[in-house]
Amino acid sequence: MYDVYKIRNDFPILKEKINGKKLVYLDNAATTQKPLSVINATSDYYKHYNANVHRGVYTLGAIATQEYERIRKKVADFIGAEESSCIVFTKGTTEAINLVAYGWGRKFLRDGDEVILTIMEHHSNIVPWQILARERGIKLKFIPLRDDGTLDMDSFYSSISEDTKLISITYVSNVLGTINPIGEIVKIAHNIRAKVLIDGAQGIPSIPTNVKNLDVDFLAFSAHKMLGPTGIGILYSKREILEEMEPLLGGGEMIKRVSIFDSIWADIPYRFEGGTPNIAGVIGFGEAIDYLNNLGMDEVFKHEKILTAYALEMLSSLDGITIYGPKDINLRSSIISFNYKKVHPHDVATILDQNGIAIRAGHHCAQPLHDALGISASCRVSLYVYNTKEEIDCLIKSLEKVEKIFSYGT
Ligand code: C6P
């Protein structure tokens, strides 16, 4: 039985008062809050077995290394990866995508090759490809949206060609909440021998996912959007792809042998983890995965669906609101962006903040999408495991206050 009130007790920050009001945290797409078990695991590492990994032969070093590698395996199991060496620790989704662009793209993409993106990508899945396009002369193509906020699959089919080498696409839009048809896209891509990178930043925290079944080539995601610490992320790829990739960072840890003019890279995944990693972050991430596994990802997904349906219903009842993204609950996640009464999103967010409610306002690092929608900014609510219907009621009440404040004197 999913008991959201019991779950909330595990998150100390949810007891905080903001501007004298109970915190209502609705910005989970930016980063989620952390349960006490994650906070404790991170500090336990520093208190009890702080040492660098893969270096010291002494006991503390061995314990730290063992824990670090145990969590690599846990991450592999969480996404259904066959082996833990296919899991590379990065500092987040952004670094993971950059690693693919430079470690794989720079080596294998040539002038005239095409990379297919979509108009709903986060800047992290646009800018690295623009940099590579300048460097390598590759061509970027952007798949537009249909009116309902889903991907225009007809345009997708007509855009692919024998020059398409990579399709790099978000699992879930961080603005529209749209869940993209990853399975179908992977099949099409593999028919033309293109690779597929999934930006899983907003999908992996909510949707039970198995990379082996989906057959994706690359998957990037961030721990901090799924109860884990900031500064830790994952690049998953298939062994045969990783084996061919070049490292992004040169330095300690990522080599087998260094001589003055040349070096031999370490085996995967260490080749991609130059320098001392975020060990405490990895330890905390392990605990976050345990927490989600204990809840059950199917239950997490279900809870979010119920809340999203409620939030959409309540928001839609407000006069003067424009909600972006699919209306069909089956096509979307718990991220809801909107504009209200022509009030600037920053003003909306500021008034909500006075009531203890945290939402994001702005372009959400997705300016091309906002351009396509014909707006410069939006308000965004994003829900996660500990959110409740009462919090949505609180949001709606506060939005009504926004209306009162801005209609004064008109
Ligand atoms: N989106 C948001 O508020 P990092 O910062 O590397 O952990 O994740 C980058 C990233 C990549 N792809 C998508 C789809 C994302 O949503 C994000 C992060 C946050 O929407 C911060 S801008």
mmCIF file with all atom_site columns, N, CA and C and ligand atoms in Angstrom, residues 29-30 92-94 122 124 170 174 199 201-202 222 224-225 360 365 380, ligand 1:
data_model
loop_
_atom_site.group_PDB
_atom_site.id
_atom_site.type_symbol
_atom_site.label_atom_id
_atom_site.label_alt_id
_atom_site.label_comp_id
_atom_site.label_asym_id
_atom_site.label_entity_id
_atom_site.label_seq_id
_atom_site.pdbx_PDB_ins_code
_atom_site.Cartn_x
_atom_site.Cartn_y
_atom_site.Cartn_z
_atom_site.occupancy
_atom_site.B_iso_or_equiv
_atom_site.pdbx_formal_charge
_atom_site.auth_seq_id
_atom_site.auth_comp_id
_atom_site.auth_asym_id
_atom_site.auth_atom_id
_atom_site.pdbx_PDB_model_num
ATOM   1  N N   . ALA A 1 29  ? 11.258 18.435 -11.037 1.00 0.00 ? 29  ALA A N   1
ATOM   2  C CA  . ALA A 1 29  ? 11.987 18.223 -12.297 1.00 0.00 ? 29  ALA A CA  1
ATOM   3  C C   . ALA A 1 29  ? 13.340 18.930 -12.251 1.00 0.00 ? 29  ALA A C   1
ATOM   4  N N   . ALA A 1 30  ? 13.436 19.966 -11.402 1.00 0.00 ? 30  ALA A N   1
ATOM   5  C CA  . ALA A 1 30  ? 14.728 20.649 -11.253 1.00 0.00 ? 30  ALA A CA  1
ATOM   6  C C   . ALA A 1 30  ? 15.647 19.797 -10.391 1.00 0.00 ? 30  ALA A C   1
ATOM   7  N N   . GLY A 1 92  ? 26.481 14.156 -14.050 1.00 0.00 ? 92  GLY A N   1
ATOM   8  C CA  . GLY A 1 92  ? 25.061 14.373 -14.307 1.00 0.00 ? 92  GLY A CA  1
ATOM   9  C C   . GLY A 1 92  ? 24.722 14.023 -15.745 1.00 0.00 ? 92  GLY A C   1
ATOM   10 N N   . THR A 1 93  ? 23.461 14.260 -16.101 1.00 0.00 ? 93  THR A N   1
ATOM   11 C CA  . THR A 1 93  ? 23.012 13.995 -17.476 1.00 0.00 ? 93  THR A CA  1
ATOM   12 C C   . THR A 1 93  ? 23.829 14.816 -18.474 1.00 0.00 ? 93  THR A C   1
ATOM   13 N N   . THR A 1 94  ? 24.061 16.077 -18.126 1.00 0.00 ? 94  THR A N   1
ATOM   14 C CA  . THR A 1 94  ? 24.789 16.974 -19.036 1.00 0.00 ? 94  THR A CA  1
ATOM   15 C C   . THR A 1 94  ? 26.145 16.382 -19.394 1.00 0.00 ? 94  THR A C   1
ATOM   16 N N   . HIS A 1 122 ? 16.091 19.512 -23.956 1.00 0.00 ? 122 HIS A N   1
ATOM   17 C CA  . HIS A 1 122 ? 16.765 20.383 -22.989 1.00 0.00 ? 122 HIS A CA  1
ATOM   18 C C   . HIS A 1 122 ? 18.070 20.853 -23.640 1.00 0.00 ? 122 HIS A C   1
ATOM   19 N N   . SER A 1 124 ? 20.929 20.715 -22.736 1.00 0.00 ? 124 SER A N   1
ATOM   20 C CA  . SER A 1 124 ? 22.012 19.712 -22.575 1.00 0.00 ? 124 SER A CA  1
ATOM   21 C C   . SER A 1 124 ? 22.057 18.723 -23.732 1.00 0.00 ? 124 SER A C   1
ATOM   22 N N   . THR A 1 170 ? 14.894 13.116 -25.890 1.00 0.00 ? 170 THR A N   1
ATOM   23 C CA  . THR A 1 170 ? 14.536 13.027 -24.479 1.00 0.00 ? 170 THR A CA  1
ATOM   24 C C   . THR A 1 170 ? 13.448 11.965 -24.263 1.00 0.00 ? 170 THR A C   1
ATOM   25 N N   . ASN A 1 174 ? 11.065 17.996 -20.282 1.00 0.00 ? 174 ASN A N   1
ATOM   26 C CA  . ASN A 1 174 ? 11.110 18.645 -18.968 1.00 0.00 ? 174 ASN A CA  1
ATOM   27 C C   . ASN A 1 174 ? 10.182 19.861 -18.906 1.00 0.00 ? 174 ASN A C   1
ATOM   28 N N   . ASP A 1 199 ? 17.963 10.793 -23.489 1.00 0.00 ? 199 ASP A N   1
ATOM   29 C CA  . ASP A 1 199 ? 18.178 11.674 -22.352 1.00 0.00 ? 199 ASP A CA  1
ATOM   30 C C   . ASP A 1 199 ? 17.108 11.295 -21.325 1.00 0.00 ? 199 ASP A C   1
ATOM   31 N N   . ALA A 1 201 ? 16.887 12.060 -18.146 1.00 0.00 ? 201 ALA A N   1
ATOM   32 C CA  . ALA A 1 201 ? 16.872 12.886 -16.927 1.00 0.00 ? 201 ALA A CA  1
ATOM   33 C C   . ALA A 1 201 ? 15.485 12.946 -16.279 1.00 0.00 ? 201 ALA A C   1
ATOM   34 N N   . GLN A 1 202 ? 14.439 13.065 -17.116 1.00 0.00 ? 202 GLN A N   1
ATOM   35 C CA  . GLN A 1 202 ? 13.089 13.188 -16.550 1.00 0.00 ? 202 GLN A CA  1
ATOM   36 C C   . GLN A 1 202 ? 12.296 11.884 -16.663 1.00 0.00 ? 202 GLN A C   1
ATOM   37 N N   . SER A 1 222 ? 20.379 11.590 -14.231 1.00 0.00 ? 222 SER A N   1
ATOM   38 C CA  . SER A 1 222 ? 20.989 12.256 -13.062 1.00 0.00 ? 222 SER A CA  1
ATOM   39 C C   . SER A 1 222 ? 20.409 11.722 -11.770 1.00 0.00 ? 222 SER A C   1
ATOM   40 N N   . HIS A 1 224 ? 20.263 13.298 -8.897  1.00 0.00 ? 224 HIS A N   1
ATOM   41 C CA  . HIS A 1 224 ? 19.573 14.293 -8.052  1.00 0.00 ? 224 HIS A CA  1
ATOM   42 C C   . HIS A 1 224 ? 18.103 14.469 -8.411  1.00 0.00 ? 224 HIS A C   1
ATOM   43 N N   . LYS A 1 225 ? 17.693 13.929 -9.555  1.00 0.00 ? 225 LYS A N   1
ATOM   44 C CA  . LYS A 1 225 ? 16.273 14.022 -9.923  1.00 0.00 ? 225 LYS A CA  1
ATOM   45 C C   . LYS A 1 225 ? 15.511 12.781 -9.478  1.00 0.00 ? 225 LYS A C   1
ATOM   46 N N   . ARG A 1 360 ? 8.918  26.190 -10.699 1.00 0.00 ? 360 ARG A N   1
ATOM   47 C CA  . ARG A 1 360 ? 9.925  26.834 -11.542 1.00 0.00 ? 360 ARG A CA  1
ATOM   48 C C   . ARG A 1 360 ? 9.237  27.749 -12.545 1.00 0.00 ? 360 ARG A C   1
ATOM   49 N N   . CYS A 1 365 ? 15.521 25.862 -19.458 1.00 0.00 ? 365 CYS A N   1
ATOM   50 C CA  . CYS A 1 365 ? 16.627 25.352 -20.299 1.00 0.00 ? 365 CYS A CA  1
ATOM   51 C C   . CYS A 1 365 ? 16.088 24.657 -21.540 1.00 0.00 ? 365 CYS A C   1
ATOM   52 N N   . ARG A 1 380 ? 6.111  26.113 -14.221 1.00 0.00 ? 380 ARG A N   1
ATOM   53 C CA  . ARG A 1 380 ? 6.164  24.646 -14.285 1.00 0.00 ? 380 ARG A CA  1
ATOM   54 C C   . ARG A 1 380 ? 6.010  24.027 -12.899 1.00 0.00 ? 380 ARG A C   1
HETATM 55 N N1  . C6P B 2 .   ? 16.603 19.868 -16.096 1.00 0.00 ? 1   C6P B N1  1
HETATM 56 C C1  . C6P B 2 .   ? 14.992 21.314 -15.061 1.00 0.00 ? 1   C6P B C1  1
HETATM 57 O O1  . C6P B 2 .   ? 14.617 22.083 -14.163 1.00 0.00 ? 1   C6P B O1  1
HETATM 58 P P1  . C6P B 2 .   ? 21.704 17.866 -15.138 1.00 0.00 ? 1   C6P B P1  1
HETATM 59 O O2  . C6P B 2 .   ? 21.629 19.331 -14.837 1.00 0.00 ? 1   C6P B O2  1
HETATM 60 O O3  . C6P B 2 .   ? 22.950 17.514 -15.904 1.00 0.00 ? 1   C6P B O3  1
HETATM 61 O O4  . C6P B 2 .   ? 21.469 17.005 -13.957 1.00 0.00 ? 1   C6P B O4  1
HETATM 62 O O5  . C6P B 2 .   ? 20.456 17.554 -16.108 1.00 0.00 ? 1   C6P B O5  1
HETATM 63 C C2  . C6P B 2 .   ? 20.330 18.228 -17.331 1.00 0.00 ? 1   C6P B C2  1
HETATM 64 C C3  . C6P B 2 .   ? 19.038 17.863 -17.982 1.00 0.00 ? 1   C6P B C3  1
HETATM 65 C C4  . C6P B 2 .   ? 19.056 17.135 -19.151 1.00 0.00 ? 1   C6P B C4  1
HETATM 66 N N2  . C6P B 2 .   ? 17.931 16.750 -19.755 1.00 0.00 ? 1   C6P B N2  1
HETATM 67 C C5  . C6P B 2 .   ? 16.723 17.054 -19.265 1.00 0.00 ? 1   C6P B C5  1
HETATM 68 C C6  . C6P B 2 .   ? 15.499 16.556 -19.966 1.00 0.00 ? 1   C6P B C6  1
HETATM 69 C C7  . C6P B 2 .   ? 16.625 17.800 -18.089 1.00 0.00 ? 1   C6P B C7  1
HETATM 70 O O6  . C6P B 2 .   ? 15.424 18.098 -17.610 1.00 0.00 ? 1   C6P B O6  1
HETATM 71 C C8  . C6P B 2 .   ? 17.809 18.232 -17.441 1.00 0.00 ? 1   C6P B C8  1
HETATM 72 C C9  . C6P B 2 .   ? 17.742 19.087 -16.209 1.00 0.00 ? 1   C6P B C9  1
HETATM 73 C C10 . C6P B 2 .   ? 16.357 20.675 -14.918 1.00 0.00 ? 1   C6P B C10 1
HETATM 74 O O7  . C6P B 2 .   ? 14.294 21.042 -16.011 1.00 0.00 ? 1   C6P B O7  1
HETATM 75 C C11 . C6P B 2 .   ? 17.432 21.672 -14.639 1.00 0.00 ? 1   C6P B C11 1
HETATM 76 S S1  . C6P B 2 .   ? 17.676 22.793 -15.982 1.00 0.00 ? 1   C6P B S1  1
#
